[in-house]
Coordinates of C-alpha atoms and ligand atoms in Angstrom, one line a residue:
X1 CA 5.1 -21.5 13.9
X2 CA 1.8 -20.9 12.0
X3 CA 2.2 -19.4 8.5
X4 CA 1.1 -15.6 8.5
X5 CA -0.7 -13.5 5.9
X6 CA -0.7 -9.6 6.6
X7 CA -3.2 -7.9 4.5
X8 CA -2.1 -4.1 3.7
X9 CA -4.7 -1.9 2.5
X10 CA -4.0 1.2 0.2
X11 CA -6.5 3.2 -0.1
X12 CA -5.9 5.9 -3.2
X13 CA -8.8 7.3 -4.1
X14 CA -12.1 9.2 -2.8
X15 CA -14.4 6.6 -4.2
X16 CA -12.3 3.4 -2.6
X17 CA -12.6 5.4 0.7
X18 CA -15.9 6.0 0.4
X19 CA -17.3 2.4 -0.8
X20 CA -14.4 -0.2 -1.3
X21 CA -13.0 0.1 2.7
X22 CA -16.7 -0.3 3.9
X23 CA -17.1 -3.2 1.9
X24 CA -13.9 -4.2 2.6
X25 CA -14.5 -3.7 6.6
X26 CA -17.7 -5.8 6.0
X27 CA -15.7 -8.8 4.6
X28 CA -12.7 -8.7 7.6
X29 CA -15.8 -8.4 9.8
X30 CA -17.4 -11.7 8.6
X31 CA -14.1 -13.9 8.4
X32 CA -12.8 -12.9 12.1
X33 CA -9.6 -10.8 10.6
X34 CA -7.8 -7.7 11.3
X35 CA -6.0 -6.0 8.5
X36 CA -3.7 -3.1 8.0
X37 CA -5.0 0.3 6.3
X38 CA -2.2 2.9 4.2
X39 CA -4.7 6.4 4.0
X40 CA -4.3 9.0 1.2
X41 CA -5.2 11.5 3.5
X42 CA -5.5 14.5 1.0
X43 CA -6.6 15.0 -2.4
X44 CA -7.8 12.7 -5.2
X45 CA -5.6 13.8 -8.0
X46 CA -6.2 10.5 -9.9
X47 CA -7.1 12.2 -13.2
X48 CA -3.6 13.5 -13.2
X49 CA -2.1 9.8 -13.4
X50 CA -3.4 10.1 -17.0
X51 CA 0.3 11.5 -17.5
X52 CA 1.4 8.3 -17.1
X53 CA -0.1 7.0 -20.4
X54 CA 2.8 8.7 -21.9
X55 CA 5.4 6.1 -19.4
X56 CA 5.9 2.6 -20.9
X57 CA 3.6 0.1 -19.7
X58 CA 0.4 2.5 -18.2
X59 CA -1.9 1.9 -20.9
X60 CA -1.4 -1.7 -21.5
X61 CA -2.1 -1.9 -17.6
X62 CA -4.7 0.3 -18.0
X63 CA -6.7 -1.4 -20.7
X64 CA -5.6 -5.0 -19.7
X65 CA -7.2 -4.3 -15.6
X66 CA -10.3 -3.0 -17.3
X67 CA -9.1 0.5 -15.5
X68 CA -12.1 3.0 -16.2
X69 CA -15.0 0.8 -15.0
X70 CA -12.8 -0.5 -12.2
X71 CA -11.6 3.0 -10.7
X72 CA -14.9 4.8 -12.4
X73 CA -14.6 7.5 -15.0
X74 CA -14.8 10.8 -12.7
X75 CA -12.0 9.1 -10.6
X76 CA -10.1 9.2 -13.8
X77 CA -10.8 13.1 -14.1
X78 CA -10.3 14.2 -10.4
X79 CA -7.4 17.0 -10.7
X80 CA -7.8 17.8 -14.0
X81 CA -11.7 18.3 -15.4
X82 CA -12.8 17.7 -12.2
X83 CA -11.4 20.0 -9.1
X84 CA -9.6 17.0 -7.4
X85 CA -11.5 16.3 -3.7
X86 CA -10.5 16.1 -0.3
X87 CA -10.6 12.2 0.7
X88 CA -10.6 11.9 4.6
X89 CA -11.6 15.2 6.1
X90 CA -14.9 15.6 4.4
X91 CA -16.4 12.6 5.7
X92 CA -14.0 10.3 8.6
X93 CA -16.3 7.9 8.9
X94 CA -14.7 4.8 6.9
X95 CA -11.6 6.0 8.9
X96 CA -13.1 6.2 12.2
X97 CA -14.9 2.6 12.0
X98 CA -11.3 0.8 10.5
X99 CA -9.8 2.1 13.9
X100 CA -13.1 1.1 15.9
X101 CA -13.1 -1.9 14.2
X102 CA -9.7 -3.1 15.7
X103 CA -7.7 -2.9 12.4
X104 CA -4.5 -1.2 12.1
X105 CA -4.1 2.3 10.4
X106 CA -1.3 4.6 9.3
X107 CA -0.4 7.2 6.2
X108 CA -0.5 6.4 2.8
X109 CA 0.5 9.5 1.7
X110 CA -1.1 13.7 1.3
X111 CA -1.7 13.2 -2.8
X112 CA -0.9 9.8 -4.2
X113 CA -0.5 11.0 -7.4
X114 CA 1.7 13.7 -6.5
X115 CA 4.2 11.4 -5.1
X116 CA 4.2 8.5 -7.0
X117 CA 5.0 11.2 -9.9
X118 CA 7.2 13.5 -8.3
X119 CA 9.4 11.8 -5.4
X120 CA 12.7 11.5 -7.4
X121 CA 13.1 15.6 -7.4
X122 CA 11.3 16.4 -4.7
X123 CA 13.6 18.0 -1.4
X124 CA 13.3 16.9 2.2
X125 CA 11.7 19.7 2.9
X126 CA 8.9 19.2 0.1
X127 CA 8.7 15.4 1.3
X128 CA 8.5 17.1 5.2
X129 CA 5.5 19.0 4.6
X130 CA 3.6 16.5 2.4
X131 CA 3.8 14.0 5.0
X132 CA 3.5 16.3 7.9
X133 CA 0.0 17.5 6.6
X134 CA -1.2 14.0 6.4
X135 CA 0.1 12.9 9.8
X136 CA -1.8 16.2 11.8
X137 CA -4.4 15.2 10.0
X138 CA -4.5 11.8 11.1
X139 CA -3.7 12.8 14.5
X140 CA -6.9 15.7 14.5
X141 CA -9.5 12.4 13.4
X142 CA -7.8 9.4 15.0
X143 CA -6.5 11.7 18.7
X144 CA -2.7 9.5 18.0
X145 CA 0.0 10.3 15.9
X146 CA 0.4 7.5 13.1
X147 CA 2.8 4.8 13.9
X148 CA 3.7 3.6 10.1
X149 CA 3.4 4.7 6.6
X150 CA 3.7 3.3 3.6
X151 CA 4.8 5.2 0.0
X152 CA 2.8 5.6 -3.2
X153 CA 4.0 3.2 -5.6
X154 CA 6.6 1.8 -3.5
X155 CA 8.6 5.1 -4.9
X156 CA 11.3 5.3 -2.2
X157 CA 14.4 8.0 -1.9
X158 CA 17.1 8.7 0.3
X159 CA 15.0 11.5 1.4
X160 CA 11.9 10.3 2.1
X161 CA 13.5 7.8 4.2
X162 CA 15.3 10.2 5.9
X163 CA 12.5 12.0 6.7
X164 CA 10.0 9.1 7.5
X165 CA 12.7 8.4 10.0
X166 CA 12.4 11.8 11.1
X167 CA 9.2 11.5 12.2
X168 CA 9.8 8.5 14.3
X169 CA 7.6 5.8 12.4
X170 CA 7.4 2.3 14.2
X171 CA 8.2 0.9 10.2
X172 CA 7.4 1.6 7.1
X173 CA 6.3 -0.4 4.2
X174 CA 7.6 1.1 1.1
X175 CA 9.4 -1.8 -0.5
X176 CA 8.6 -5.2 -2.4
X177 CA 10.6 -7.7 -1.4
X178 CA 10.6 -11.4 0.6
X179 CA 11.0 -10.7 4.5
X180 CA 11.1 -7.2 6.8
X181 CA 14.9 -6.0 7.4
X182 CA 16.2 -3.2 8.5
X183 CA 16.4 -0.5 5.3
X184 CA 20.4 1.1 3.9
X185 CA 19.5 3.3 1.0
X186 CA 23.0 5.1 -0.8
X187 CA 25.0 3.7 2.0
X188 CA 23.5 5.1 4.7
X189 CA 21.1 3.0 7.2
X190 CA 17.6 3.9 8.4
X191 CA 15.9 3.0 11.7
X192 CA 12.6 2.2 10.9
X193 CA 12.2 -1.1 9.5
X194 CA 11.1 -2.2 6.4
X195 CA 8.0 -4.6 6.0
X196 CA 7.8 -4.9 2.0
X197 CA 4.6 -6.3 0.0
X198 CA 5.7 -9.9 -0.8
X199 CA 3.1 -11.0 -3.1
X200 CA 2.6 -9.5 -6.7
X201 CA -0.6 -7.3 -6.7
X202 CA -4.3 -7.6 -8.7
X203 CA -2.8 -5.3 -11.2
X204 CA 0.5 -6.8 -12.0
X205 CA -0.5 -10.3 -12.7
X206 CA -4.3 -10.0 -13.5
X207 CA -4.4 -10.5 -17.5
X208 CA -0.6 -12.1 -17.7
X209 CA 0.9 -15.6 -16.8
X210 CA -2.4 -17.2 -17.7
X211 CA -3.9 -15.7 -15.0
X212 CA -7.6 -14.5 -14.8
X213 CA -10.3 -13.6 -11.7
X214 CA -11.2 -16.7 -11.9
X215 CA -7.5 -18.4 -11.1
X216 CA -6.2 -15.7 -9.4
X217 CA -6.0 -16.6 -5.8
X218 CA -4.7 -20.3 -7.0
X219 CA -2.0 -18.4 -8.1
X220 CA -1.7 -16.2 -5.2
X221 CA -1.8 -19.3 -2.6
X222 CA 0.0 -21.4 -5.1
X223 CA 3.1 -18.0 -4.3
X224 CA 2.8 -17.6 -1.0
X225 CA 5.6 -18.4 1.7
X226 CA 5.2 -21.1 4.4
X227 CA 6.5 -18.4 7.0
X228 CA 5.6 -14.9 6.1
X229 CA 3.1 -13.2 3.3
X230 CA 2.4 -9.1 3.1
X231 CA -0.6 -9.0 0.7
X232 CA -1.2 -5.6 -1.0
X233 CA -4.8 -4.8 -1.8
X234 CA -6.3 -1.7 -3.2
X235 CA -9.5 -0.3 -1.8
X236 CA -10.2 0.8 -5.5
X237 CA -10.5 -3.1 -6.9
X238 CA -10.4 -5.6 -4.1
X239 CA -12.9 -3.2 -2.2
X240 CA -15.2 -2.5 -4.9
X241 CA -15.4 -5.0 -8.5
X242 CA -13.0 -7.3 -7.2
X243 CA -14.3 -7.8 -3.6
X244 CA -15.8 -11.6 -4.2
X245 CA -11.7 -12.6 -4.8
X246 CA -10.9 -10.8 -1.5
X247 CA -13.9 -13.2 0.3
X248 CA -12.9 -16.1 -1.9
X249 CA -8.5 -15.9 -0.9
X250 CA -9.4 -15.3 3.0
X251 CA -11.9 -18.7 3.4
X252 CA -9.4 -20.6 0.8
X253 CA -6.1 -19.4 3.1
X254 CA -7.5 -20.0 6.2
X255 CA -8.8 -23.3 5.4
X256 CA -5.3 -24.0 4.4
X257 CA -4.2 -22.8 7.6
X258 CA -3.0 -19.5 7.1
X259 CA -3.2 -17.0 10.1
X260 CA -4.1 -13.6 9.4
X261 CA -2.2 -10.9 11.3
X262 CA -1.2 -7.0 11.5
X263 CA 2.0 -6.3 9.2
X264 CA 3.6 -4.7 12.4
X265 CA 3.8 -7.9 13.6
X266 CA 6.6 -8.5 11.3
X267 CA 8.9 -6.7 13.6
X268 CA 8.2 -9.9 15.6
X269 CA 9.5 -12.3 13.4
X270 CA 13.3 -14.0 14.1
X271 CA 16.7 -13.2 11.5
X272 CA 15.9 -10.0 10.7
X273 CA 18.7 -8.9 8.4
X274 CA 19.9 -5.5 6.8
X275 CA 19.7 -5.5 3.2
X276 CA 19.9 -2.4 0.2
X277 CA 16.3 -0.4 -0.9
X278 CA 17.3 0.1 -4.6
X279 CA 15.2 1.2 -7.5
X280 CA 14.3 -1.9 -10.1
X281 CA 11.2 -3.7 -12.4
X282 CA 8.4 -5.9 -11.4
X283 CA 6.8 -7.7 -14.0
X284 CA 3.5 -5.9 -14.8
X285 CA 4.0 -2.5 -13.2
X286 CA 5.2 0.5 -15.3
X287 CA 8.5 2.3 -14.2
X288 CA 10.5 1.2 -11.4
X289 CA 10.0 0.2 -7.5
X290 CA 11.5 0.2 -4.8
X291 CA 13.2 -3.3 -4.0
X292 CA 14.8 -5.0 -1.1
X293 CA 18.4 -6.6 -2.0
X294 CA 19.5 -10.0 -0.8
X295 CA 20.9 -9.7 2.8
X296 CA 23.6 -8.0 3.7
X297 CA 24.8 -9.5 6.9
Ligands
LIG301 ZN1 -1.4 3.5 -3.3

């Protein structure tokens, strides 16, 4: 069996929809790949993450990923000095050409920031109509419902898995972990499966462990499994100042025979095993994720 790569694509922001998935659909283009894209289809609240400075950990990631001239400084005021814009409706063309261009698409979320900041109190009926709004949306550009979604932040509760069941996703990629299984959360299991990022992120390793943009996709190849990879990218930095490390870990992969492929093509592979969603740390992110367990059966 040829080892796999699936690259998933969130997309957070107005100005990484705008710039960094064109770019990013240029690069795909030119290597011969088709990728997976998570869509915040609502509002760029992404001046509101400034909260966050106040949470352990933001402002060391902040300052240590070079933040304000990677996400650009009225991204860092949207939904507070700024009124915080609409990211898909206005203007469905990135959206409309990933889809044309054979790449798979789904929901990120309605308002990142919202969620990522919010999920632990929010109700099922709260979690319901955020992610109701961005799947009509979806289905008024794309004429399909959404088969998958993926959560802000990997910020996962009993809830919103309840409800992304609900709403009869294909899976759901809202976890880090190793392999896709088949999700319990407080006991209870969930039908959609689970196809978790494997491989750290830009942001969590970029600046630690030695590693620079100059050594980073060593490290990422030197990491990834001889079976199965999910590589999370962010429209906002492997789109836009980062895109030459995007180019530069798909020719270095591939010569080292890595196939690219669609994450739903996880549901393909063999073993698939139930294991727990449970809240924990990953080395370089602030606050807490959602992570897979070790096997349950
Ligand atoms: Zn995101």
């Amino acid at each position: 069996m040829p080892k796999k790569i699936a690259i998933k694509i969130d997309v957070d922001t107005k100005r990484g929809y705008e710039q960094g998935v064109p770019n990013m659909l240029d690069v795909f283009q030119k290597n011969g790949i088709k990728a997976t894209f998570f869509f915040s289809m609502g509002p760029d609240n992404s001046g509101k993450a400034i909260r966050r400075i106040f949470r352990k950990g933001f402002l060391a990631k902040m300052l240590r990923t070079k933040a304000p001239s990677t996400y650009g400084l009225k991204t860092m005021m949207y939904g507070t000095v700024l009124p915080a814009p609409l990211i898909v409706e206005p203007n469905t063309a990135p959206f409309l050409r990933a889809m044309a261009d054979g790449h798979d698409c789904g929901i990120h979320c309605w308002d990142h920031v919202y969620w990522q900041d919010k999920l632990p109190g929010l109700s099922e009926e709260k979690i319901r109509l955020h992610l109701t709004k961005a799947c009509h949306l979806f289905e008024k550009i794309a004429h399909r419902k959404p088969r998958f979604c993926g959560a802000p932040g990997w910020q996962t509760t009993y809830k919103s898995l309840k409800v992304q069941q609900e709403l009869g996703f294909d899976f759901c990629s809202d976890v880090r972990g190793y392999y896709p299984f088949y999700p319990i959360m407080e006991g209870k299991e969930f039908s959609p499966l689970q196809i978790p990022g494997t491989l750290l992120t830009m942001d969590e390793v970029l600046g630690i462990m030695g590693v620079t943009e100059n050594n980073i996709v060593d490290y990422w190849l030197k990491n990834c499994d001889s079976i199965w990879n999910v590589f999370t990218i962010h429209a906002e930095m492997e789109g836009l100042s980062k895109l030459a490390v995007l180019g530069d870990f798909i020719v270095r992969a591939k010569a080292q025979g890595f196939e690219f492929v669609l994450l739903k093509e996880g549901k393909n592979l063999p073993n698939i095993k139930k294991c727990r969603v449970y809240a924990g740390n990953l080395p370089g992110r602030a606050g807490t994720v959602a992570l897979q367990s070790d096997p349950l059966n």
